[in-house]
Short mmCIF file of C-alpha atoms in Angstrom, two decimals:
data_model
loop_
_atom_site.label_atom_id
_atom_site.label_comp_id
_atom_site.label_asym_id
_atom_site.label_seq_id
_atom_site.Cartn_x
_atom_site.Cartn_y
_atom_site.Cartn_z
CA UNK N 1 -30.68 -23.49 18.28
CA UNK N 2 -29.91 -20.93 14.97
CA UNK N 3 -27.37 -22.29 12.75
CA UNK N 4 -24.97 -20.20 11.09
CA UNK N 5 -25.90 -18.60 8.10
CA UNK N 6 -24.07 -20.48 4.92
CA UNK N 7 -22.79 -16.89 3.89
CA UNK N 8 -20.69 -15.95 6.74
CA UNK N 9 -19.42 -19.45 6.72
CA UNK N 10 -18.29 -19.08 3.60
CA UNK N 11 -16.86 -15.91 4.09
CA UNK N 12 -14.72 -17.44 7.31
CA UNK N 13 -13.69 -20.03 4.79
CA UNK N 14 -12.43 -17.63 2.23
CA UNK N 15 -10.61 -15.49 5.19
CA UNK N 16 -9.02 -18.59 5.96
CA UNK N 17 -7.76 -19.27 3.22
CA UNK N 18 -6.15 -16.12 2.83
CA UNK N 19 -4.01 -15.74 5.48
CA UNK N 20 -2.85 -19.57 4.62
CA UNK N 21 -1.69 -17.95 1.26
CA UNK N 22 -1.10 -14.52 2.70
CA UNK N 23 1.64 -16.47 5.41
CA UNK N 24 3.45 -18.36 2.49
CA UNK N 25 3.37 -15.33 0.33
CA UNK N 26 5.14 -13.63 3.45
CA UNK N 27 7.88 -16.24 3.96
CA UNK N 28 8.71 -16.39 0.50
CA UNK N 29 9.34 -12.81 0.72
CA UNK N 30 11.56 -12.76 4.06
CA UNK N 31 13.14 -15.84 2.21
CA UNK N 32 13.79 -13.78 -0.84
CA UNK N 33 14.88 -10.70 1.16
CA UNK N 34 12.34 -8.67 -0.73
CA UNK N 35 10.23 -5.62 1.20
CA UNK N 36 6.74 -5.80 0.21
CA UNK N 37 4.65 -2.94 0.59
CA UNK N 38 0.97 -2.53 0.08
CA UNK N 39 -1.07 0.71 -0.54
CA UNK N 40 -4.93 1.05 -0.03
CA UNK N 41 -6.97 4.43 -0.50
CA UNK N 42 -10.22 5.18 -1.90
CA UNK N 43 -10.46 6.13 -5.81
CA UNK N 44 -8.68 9.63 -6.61
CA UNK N 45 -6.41 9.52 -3.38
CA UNK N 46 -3.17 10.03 -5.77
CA UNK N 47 -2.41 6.85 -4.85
CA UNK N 48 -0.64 5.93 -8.42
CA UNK N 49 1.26 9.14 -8.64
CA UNK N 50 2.29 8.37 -5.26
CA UNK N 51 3.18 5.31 -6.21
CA UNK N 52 4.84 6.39 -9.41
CA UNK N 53 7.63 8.76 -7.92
CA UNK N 54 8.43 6.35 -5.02
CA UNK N 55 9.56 3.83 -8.03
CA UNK N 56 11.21 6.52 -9.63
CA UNK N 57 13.15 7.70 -6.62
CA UNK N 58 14.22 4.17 -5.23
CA UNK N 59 15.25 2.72 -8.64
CA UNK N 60 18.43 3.90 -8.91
CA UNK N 61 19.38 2.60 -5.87
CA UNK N 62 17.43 -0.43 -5.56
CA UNK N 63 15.72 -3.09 -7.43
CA UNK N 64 11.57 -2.56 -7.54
CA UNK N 65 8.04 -4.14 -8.80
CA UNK N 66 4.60 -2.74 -8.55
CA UNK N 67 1.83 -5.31 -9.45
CA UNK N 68 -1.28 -3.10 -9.94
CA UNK N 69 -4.94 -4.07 -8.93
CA UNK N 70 -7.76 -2.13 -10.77
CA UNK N 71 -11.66 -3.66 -11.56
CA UNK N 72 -11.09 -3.08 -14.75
CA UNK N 73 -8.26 -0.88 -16.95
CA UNK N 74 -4.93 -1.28 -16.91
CA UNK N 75 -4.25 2.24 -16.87
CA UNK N 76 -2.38 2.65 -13.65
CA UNK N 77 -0.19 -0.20 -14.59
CA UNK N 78 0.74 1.83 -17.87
CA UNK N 79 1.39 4.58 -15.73
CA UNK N 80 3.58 3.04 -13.71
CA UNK N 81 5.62 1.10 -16.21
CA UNK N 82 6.80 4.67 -17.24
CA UNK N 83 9.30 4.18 -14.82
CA UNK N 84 10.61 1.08 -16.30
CA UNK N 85 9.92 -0.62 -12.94
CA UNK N 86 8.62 -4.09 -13.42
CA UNK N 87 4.83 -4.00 -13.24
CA UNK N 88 2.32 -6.25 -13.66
CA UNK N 89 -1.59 -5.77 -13.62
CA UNK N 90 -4.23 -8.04 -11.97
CA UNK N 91 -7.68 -7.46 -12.93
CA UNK N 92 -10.19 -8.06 -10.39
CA UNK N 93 -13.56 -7.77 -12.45
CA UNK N 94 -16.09 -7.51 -9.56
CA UNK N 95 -14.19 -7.97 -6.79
CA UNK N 96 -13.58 -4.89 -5.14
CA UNK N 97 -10.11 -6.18 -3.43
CA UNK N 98 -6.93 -7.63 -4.16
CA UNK N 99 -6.51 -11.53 -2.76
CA UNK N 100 -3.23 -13.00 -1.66
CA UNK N 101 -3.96 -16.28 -4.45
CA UNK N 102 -4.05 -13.08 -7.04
CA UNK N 103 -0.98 -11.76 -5.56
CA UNK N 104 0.76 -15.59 -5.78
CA UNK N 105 -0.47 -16.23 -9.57
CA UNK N 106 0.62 -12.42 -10.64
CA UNK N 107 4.11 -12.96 -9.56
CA UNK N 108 4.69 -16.17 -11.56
CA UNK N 109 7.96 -16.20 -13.57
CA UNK N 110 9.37 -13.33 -11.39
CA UNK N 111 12.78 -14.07 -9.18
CA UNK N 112 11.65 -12.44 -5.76
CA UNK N 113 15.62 -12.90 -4.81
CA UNK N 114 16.16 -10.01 -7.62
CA UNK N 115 14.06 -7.65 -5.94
CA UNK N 116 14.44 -5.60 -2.69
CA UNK N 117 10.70 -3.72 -3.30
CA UNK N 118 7.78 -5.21 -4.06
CA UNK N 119 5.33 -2.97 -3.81
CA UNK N 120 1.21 -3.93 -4.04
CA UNK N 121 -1.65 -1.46 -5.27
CA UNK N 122 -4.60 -2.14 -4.17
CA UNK N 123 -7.98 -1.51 -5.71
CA UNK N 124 -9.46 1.57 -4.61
CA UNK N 125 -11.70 0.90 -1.68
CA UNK N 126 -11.26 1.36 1.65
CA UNK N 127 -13.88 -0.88 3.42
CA UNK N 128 -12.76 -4.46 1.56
CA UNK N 129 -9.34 -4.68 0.88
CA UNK N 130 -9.03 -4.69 5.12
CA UNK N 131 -9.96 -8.23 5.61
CA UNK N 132 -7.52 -9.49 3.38
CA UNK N 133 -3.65 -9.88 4.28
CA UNK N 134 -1.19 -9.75 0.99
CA UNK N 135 1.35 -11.29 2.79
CA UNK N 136 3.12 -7.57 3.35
CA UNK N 137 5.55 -6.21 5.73
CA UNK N 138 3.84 -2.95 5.52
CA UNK N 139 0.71 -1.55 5.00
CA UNK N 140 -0.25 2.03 3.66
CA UNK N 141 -3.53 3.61 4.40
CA UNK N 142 -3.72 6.68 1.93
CA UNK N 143 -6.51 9.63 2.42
CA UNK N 144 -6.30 12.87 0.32
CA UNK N 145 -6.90 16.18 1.58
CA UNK N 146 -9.92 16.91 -0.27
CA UNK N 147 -11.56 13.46 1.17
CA UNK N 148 -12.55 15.59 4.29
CA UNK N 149 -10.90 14.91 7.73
CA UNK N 150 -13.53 12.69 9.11
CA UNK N 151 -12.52 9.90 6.53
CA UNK N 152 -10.44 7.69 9.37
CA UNK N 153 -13.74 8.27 11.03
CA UNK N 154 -16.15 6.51 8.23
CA UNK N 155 -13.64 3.75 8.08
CA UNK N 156 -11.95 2.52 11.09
CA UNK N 157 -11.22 -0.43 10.46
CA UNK N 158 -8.83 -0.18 7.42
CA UNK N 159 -7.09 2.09 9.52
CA UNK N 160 -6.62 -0.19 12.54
CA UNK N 161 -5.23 -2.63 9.78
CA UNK N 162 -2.23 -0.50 8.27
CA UNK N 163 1.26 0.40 10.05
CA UNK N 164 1.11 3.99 8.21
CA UNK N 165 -1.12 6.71 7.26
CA UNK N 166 -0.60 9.36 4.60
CA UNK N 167 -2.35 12.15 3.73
CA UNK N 168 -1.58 12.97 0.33
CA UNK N 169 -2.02 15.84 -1.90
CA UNK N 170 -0.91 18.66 0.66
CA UNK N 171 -0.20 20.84 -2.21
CA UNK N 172 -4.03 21.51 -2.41
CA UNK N 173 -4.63 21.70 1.60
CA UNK N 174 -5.20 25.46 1.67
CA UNK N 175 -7.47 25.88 -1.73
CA UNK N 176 -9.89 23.29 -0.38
CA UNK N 177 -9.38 24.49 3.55
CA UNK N 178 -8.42 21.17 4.87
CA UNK N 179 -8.09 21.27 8.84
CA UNK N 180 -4.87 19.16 9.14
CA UNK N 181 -5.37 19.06 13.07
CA UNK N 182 -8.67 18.05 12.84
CA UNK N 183 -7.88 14.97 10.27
CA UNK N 184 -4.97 13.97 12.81
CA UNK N 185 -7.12 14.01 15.66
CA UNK N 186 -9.68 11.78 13.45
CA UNK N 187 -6.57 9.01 12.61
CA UNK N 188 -5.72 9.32 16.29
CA UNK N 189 -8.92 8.38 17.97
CA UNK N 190 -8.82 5.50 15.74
CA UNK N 191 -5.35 4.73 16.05
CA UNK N 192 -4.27 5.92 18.70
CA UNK N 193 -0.10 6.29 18.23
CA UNK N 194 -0.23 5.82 14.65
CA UNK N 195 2.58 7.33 12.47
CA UNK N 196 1.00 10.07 10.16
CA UNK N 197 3.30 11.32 6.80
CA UNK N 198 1.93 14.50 4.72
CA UNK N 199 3.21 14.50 1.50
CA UNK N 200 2.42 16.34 -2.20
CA UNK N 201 3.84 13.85 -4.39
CA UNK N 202 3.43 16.73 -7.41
CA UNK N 203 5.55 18.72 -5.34
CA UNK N 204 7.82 16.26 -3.34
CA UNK N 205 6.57 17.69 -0.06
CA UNK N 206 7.12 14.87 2.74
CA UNK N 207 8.51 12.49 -0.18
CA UNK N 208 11.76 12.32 1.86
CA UNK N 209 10.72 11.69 5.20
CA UNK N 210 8.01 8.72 3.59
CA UNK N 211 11.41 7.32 1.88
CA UNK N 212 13.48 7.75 5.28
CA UNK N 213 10.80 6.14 6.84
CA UNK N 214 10.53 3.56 4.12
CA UNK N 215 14.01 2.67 4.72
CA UNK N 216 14.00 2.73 8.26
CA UNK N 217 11.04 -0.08 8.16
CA UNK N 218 12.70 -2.53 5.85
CA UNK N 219 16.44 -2.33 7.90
CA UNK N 220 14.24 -3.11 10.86
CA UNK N 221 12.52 -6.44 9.17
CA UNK N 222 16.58 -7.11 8.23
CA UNK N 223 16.20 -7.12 4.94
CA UNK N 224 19.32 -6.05 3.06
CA UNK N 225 19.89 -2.36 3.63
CA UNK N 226 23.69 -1.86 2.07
CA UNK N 227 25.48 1.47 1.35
CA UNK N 228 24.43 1.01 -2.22
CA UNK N 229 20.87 1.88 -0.89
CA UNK N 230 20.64 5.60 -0.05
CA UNK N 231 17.64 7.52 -0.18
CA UNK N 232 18.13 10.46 -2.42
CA UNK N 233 16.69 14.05 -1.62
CA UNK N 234 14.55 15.92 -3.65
CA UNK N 235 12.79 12.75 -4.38
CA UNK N 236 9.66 14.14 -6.31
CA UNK N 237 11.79 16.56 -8.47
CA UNK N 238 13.04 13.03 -10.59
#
């Protein structure tokens, strides 16, 4: 009889322990009434600017945090603490994904209870960081126009994985003749049913219906969603 290979034992182990940490991560956040998001894409998705005028739109209204994985700078983190959002960077080195034990040591010495949005940045991959649950309410799969519309195609699996897909950068759709239809039909026979946003974060395009939608998520997990939290229009033009 073949015994299992030591390196997909291993791996089982790891996964394991993951969701342990990934299920206390998520009941210290219900606990803590705080909404946290994730966002995975592959590298040059717009993820960050994304990302950078969501905190800048929901700040006024609401308390945020960002913490920021990257293999190596901490540039996106920089970019990000422009909006005076709390951010924090985790470097990864090597590994090509963000773990729920990093996400548990980065938030050390933050009060979750002072927080409605945590939001989590994944490193830019989109075949790893699928196996590994943060401990999120909700997951963002982000693919760019200019990734080509068979890119749910390529990787089905990170799509099966997220509650939300967004194709960013519609601002450059016609220059690089991106077939819209033909991308939805791609997320579709993946997913079929899944929610699809298009947005241009440089032009604000679909910023209000992702921060409609945003809010419409987090009063369904009954977090706190007061008067005092209104989504603003114009959300990009901040």
């Amino acid at each position: 009889m073949m015994s299992t290979p030591r390196l997909v034992t291993v791996r089982e182990n790891v996964l394991k322990h993951n969701d342990v940490l990934a299920r206390s991560l998520r009941g210290r956040f219900r606990a803590a009434g705080v909404f946290a998001v994730s966002l995975v894409s592959s590298p040059g998705t717009g993820k960050t600017m994304f990302l950078e005028k969501t905190l800048a739109a929901l700040q006024p209204h609401c308390r945020v945090a960002a913490l920021v994985g990257d293999l190596a700078t901490d540039n996106d983190a920089a970019r990000l603490a422009r909006t005076a959002a709390p951010v924090r960077q985790i470097t990864t080195g090597t590994i090509c994904h963000l773990e729920a034990a990093m996400v548990e040591r980065a938030l050390e010495g933050w009060n979750l209870a002072e927080l409605d949005f945590l939001f989590i940045e994944n490193v830019g991959n989109l075949v790893c960081p699928s196996s590994y649950d943060l401990g999120e309410e909700l997951r963002l799969v982000l693919m760019s126009v200019t990734e080509g519309e068979d890119k749910p195609l390529k990787y089905p699996t990170i799509f099966n994985t997220a509650d939300l897909a967004i194709i960013t950068k519609m601002d450059l759709a016609a220059a690089v003749e991106f077939d819209l239809a033909a991308a939805q039909r791609s997320i579709q026979a993946v997913r079929p049913g899944m929610h699809v946003l298009e947005v241009s974060a440089k032009t604000g395009q679909g910023m209000d219906a992702w921060l409609q939608f945003l809010q419409a998520r987090r009063a369904e997990s009954g977090g706190r969603i007061a008067e005092e939290f209104s989504i603003p229009s114009k959300a990009a033009s901040r």
